[in-house]
């Protein structure tokens, strides 16, 4: 827990220090941070979608273990839920792609 506190403190300091490096004019700003932010945003979206898919799959497996007769209904809602979860990562990818173009 203490390590997590230090990590978030360091991240906050680094994120607040970014404007100190802004030496260019506002109109001629570099796209370097835009690409970095896009990569971090996509990584966060993909990671959280992976966690959501893992939780959904674990819940479906537990439900099947408790009631094997409900397999068709559980399977239908599992596939539907996984498609919705995956679409969130795809929406993030499309938004980042449009922003960087």
PDB file of C-alpha atoms in Angstrom:
ATOM      1  CA  UNK A   1       0.000   0.000   0.000  1.00  0.00           C
ATOM      2  CA  UNK A   2       2.848   2.329   0.808  1.00  0.00           C
ATOM      3  CA  UNK A   3       4.499   1.568  -2.536  1.00  0.00           C
ATOM      4  CA  UNK A   4       1.246   2.425  -4.330  1.00  0.00           C
ATOM      5  CA  UNK A   5       1.123   5.757  -2.509  1.00  0.00           C
ATOM      6  CA  UNK A   6       4.648   6.605  -3.633  1.00  0.00           C
ATOM      7  CA  UNK A   7       3.902   5.550  -7.200  1.00  0.00           C
ATOM      8  CA  UNK A   8       0.828   7.807  -7.439  1.00  0.00           C
ATOM      9  CA  UNK A   9       2.738  10.686  -5.861  1.00  0.00           C
ATOM     10  CA  UNK A  10       5.534  10.368  -8.411  1.00  0.00           C
ATOM     11  CA  UNK A  11       3.016  10.137 -11.263  1.00  0.00           C
ATOM     12  CA  UNK A  12       1.232  13.273 -10.032  1.00  0.00           C
ATOM     13  CA  UNK A  13       4.506  15.199  -9.825  1.00  0.00           C
ATOM     14  CA  UNK A  14       5.515  14.101 -13.315  1.00  0.00           C
ATOM     15  CA  UNK A  15       2.155  15.005 -14.799  1.00  0.00           C
ATOM     16  CA  UNK A  16       2.205  18.431 -13.170  1.00  0.00           C
ATOM     17  CA  UNK A  17       5.741  19.090 -14.431  1.00  0.00           C
ATOM     18  CA  UNK A  18       4.798  18.672 -18.113  1.00  0.00           C
ATOM     19  CA  UNK A  19       3.854  22.369 -18.679  1.00  0.00           C
ATOM     20  CA  UNK A  20       7.320  23.361 -17.455  1.00  0.00           C
ATOM     21  CA  UNK A  21       8.777  21.806 -20.603  1.00  0.00           C
ATOM     22  CA  UNK A  22       6.446  23.705 -22.959  1.00  0.00           C
ATOM     23  CA  UNK A  23       8.975  25.994 -24.637  1.00  0.00           C
ATOM     24  CA  UNK A  24       7.357  26.229 -28.064  1.00  0.00           C
ATOM     25  CA  UNK A  25       4.669  28.628 -29.192  1.00  0.00           C
ATOM     26  CA  UNK A  26       1.077  27.509 -28.670  1.00  0.00           C
ATOM     27  CA  UNK A  27       0.396  27.118 -32.412  1.00  0.00           C
ATOM     28  CA  UNK A  28       3.539  25.144 -33.147  1.00  0.00           C
ATOM     29  CA  UNK A  29       3.282  22.658 -30.309  1.00  0.00           C
ATOM     30  CA  UNK A  30       4.835  19.260 -30.821  1.00  0.00           C
ATOM     31  CA  UNK A  31       2.613  16.208 -31.197  1.00  0.00           C
ATOM     32  CA  UNK A  32       4.939  14.142 -29.052  1.00  0.00           C
ATOM     33  CA  UNK A  33       2.770  14.292 -25.961  1.00  0.00           C
ATOM     34  CA  UNK A  34      -0.328  13.680 -28.050  1.00  0.00           C
ATOM     35  CA  UNK A  35       1.087  10.374 -29.263  1.00  0.00           C
ATOM     36  CA  UNK A  36       2.251   9.476 -25.760  1.00  0.00           C
ATOM     37  CA  UNK A  37      -1.177  10.261 -24.328  1.00  0.00           C
ATOM     38  CA  UNK A  38      -2.865   8.239 -27.074  1.00  0.00           C
ATOM     39  CA  UNK A  39      -0.693   5.230 -26.294  1.00  0.00           C
ATOM     40  CA  UNK A  40      -1.323   5.484 -22.568  1.00  0.00           C
ATOM     41  CA  UNK A  41      -5.064   5.941 -23.152  1.00  0.00           C
ATOM     42  CA  UNK A  42      -5.274   2.871 -25.356  1.00  0.00           C
ATOM     43  CA  UNK A  43      -3.232   0.851 -22.882  1.00  0.00           C
ATOM     44  CA  UNK A  44      -5.575   1.814 -20.042  1.00  0.00           C
ATOM     45  CA  UNK A  45      -8.655   1.034 -22.143  1.00  0.00           C
ATOM     46  CA  UNK A  46      -7.315  -2.349 -23.239  1.00  0.00           C
ATOM     47  CA  UNK A  47      -6.208  -3.267 -19.726  1.00  0.00           C
ATOM     48  CA  UNK A  48      -9.514  -2.380 -18.119  1.00  0.00           C
ATOM     49  CA  UNK A  49     -11.435  -4.202 -20.852  1.00  0.00           C
ATOM     50  CA  UNK A  50      -9.284  -7.245 -20.173  1.00  0.00           C
ATOM     51  CA  UNK A  51     -10.120  -7.045 -16.480  1.00  0.00           C
ATOM     52  CA  UNK A  52     -13.820  -6.729 -17.302  1.00  0.00           C
ATOM     53  CA  UNK A  53     -13.702  -9.718 -19.621  1.00  0.00           C
ATOM     54  CA  UNK A  54     -11.920 -11.766 -16.991  1.00  0.00           C
ATOM     55  CA  UNK A  55     -14.519 -10.912 -14.381  1.00  0.00           C
ATOM     56  CA  UNK A  56     -17.384 -11.711 -16.779  1.00  0.00           C
ATOM     57  CA  UNK A  57     -15.849 -15.044 -17.747  1.00  0.00           C
ATOM     58  CA  UNK A  58     -15.183 -15.961 -14.117  1.00  0.00           C
ATOM     59  CA  UNK A  59     -18.774 -15.151 -13.196  1.00  0.00           C
ATOM     60  CA  UNK A  60     -20.080 -17.224 -16.097  1.00  0.00           C
ATOM     61  CA  UNK A  61     -17.888 -20.174 -15.112  1.00  0.00           C
ATOM     62  CA  UNK A  62     -19.112 -19.927 -11.523  1.00  0.00           C
ATOM     63  CA  UNK A  63     -22.725 -19.753 -12.702  1.00  0.00           C
ATOM     64  CA  UNK A  64     -22.229 -22.853 -14.860  1.00  0.00           C
ATOM     65  CA  UNK A  65     -20.676 -24.688 -11.941  1.00  0.00           C
ATOM     66  CA  UNK A  66     -23.698 -23.886  -9.775  1.00  0.00           C
ATOM     67  CA  UNK A  67     -26.365 -24.601 -12.401  1.00  0.00           C
ATOM     68  CA  UNK A  68     -25.201 -26.552 -15.474  1.00  0.00           C
ATOM     69  CA  UNK A  69     -28.741 -26.662 -16.857  1.00  0.00           C
ATOM     70  CA  UNK A  70     -28.732 -22.925 -17.498  1.00  0.00           C
ATOM     71  CA  UNK A  71     -25.874 -23.157 -19.988  1.00  0.00           C
ATOM     72  CA  UNK A  72     -27.670 -21.771 -23.079  1.00  0.00           C
ATOM     73  CA  UNK A  73     -28.888 -18.630 -21.307  1.00  0.00           C
ATOM     74  CA  UNK A  74     -25.581 -17.999 -19.559  1.00  0.00           C
ATOM     75  CA  UNK A  75     -23.638 -18.545 -22.774  1.00  0.00           C
ATOM     76  CA  UNK A  76     -25.833 -16.093 -24.713  1.00  0.00           C
ATOM     77  CA  UNK A  77     -25.458 -13.336 -22.146  1.00  0.00           C
ATOM     78  CA  UNK A  78     -21.738 -14.057 -21.769  1.00  0.00           C
ATOM     79  CA  UNK A  79     -21.096 -13.614 -25.488  1.00  0.00           C
ATOM     80  CA  UNK A  80     -23.250 -10.470 -25.566  1.00  0.00           C
ATOM     81  CA  UNK A  81     -21.450  -9.014 -22.548  1.00  0.00           C
ATOM     82  CA  UNK A  82     -18.009  -9.808 -23.944  1.00  0.00           C
ATOM     83  CA  UNK A  83     -18.944  -8.126 -27.232  1.00  0.00           C
ATOM     84  CA  UNK A  84     -20.048  -4.978 -25.380  1.00  0.00           C
ATOM     85  CA  UNK A  85     -16.880  -4.948 -23.276  1.00  0.00           C
ATOM     86  CA  UNK A  86     -14.665  -5.379 -26.343  1.00  0.00           C
ATOM     87  CA  UNK A  87     -16.537  -2.621 -28.162  1.00  0.00           C
ATOM     88  CA  UNK A  88     -15.354  -0.154 -25.497  1.00  0.00           C
ATOM     89  CA  UNK A  89     -11.724  -0.808 -26.468  1.00  0.00           C
ATOM     90  CA  UNK A  90     -12.622  -0.480 -30.147  1.00  0.00           C
ATOM     91  CA  UNK A  91     -14.411   2.829 -29.519  1.00  0.00           C
ATOM     92  CA  UNK A  92     -11.300   4.082 -27.729  1.00  0.00           C
ATOM     93  CA  UNK A  93      -9.146   3.002 -30.669  1.00  0.00           C
ATOM     94  CA  UNK A  94     -11.394   4.799 -33.170  1.00  0.00           C
ATOM     95  CA  UNK A  95     -11.442   7.998 -31.103  1.00  0.00           C
ATOM     96  CA  UNK A  96      -7.646   7.958 -30.768  1.00  0.00           C
ATOM     97  CA  UNK A  97      -7.256   7.242 -34.492  1.00  0.00           C
ATOM     98  CA  UNK A  98      -9.521  10.178 -35.388  1.00  0.00           C
ATOM     99  CA  UNK A  99      -7.734  12.488 -32.965  1.00  0.00           C
ATOM    100  CA  UNK A 100      -4.278  11.673 -34.329  1.00  0.00           C
ATOM    101  CA  UNK A 101      -5.277  11.981 -37.989  1.00  0.00           C
TER     102      UNK A 101
END
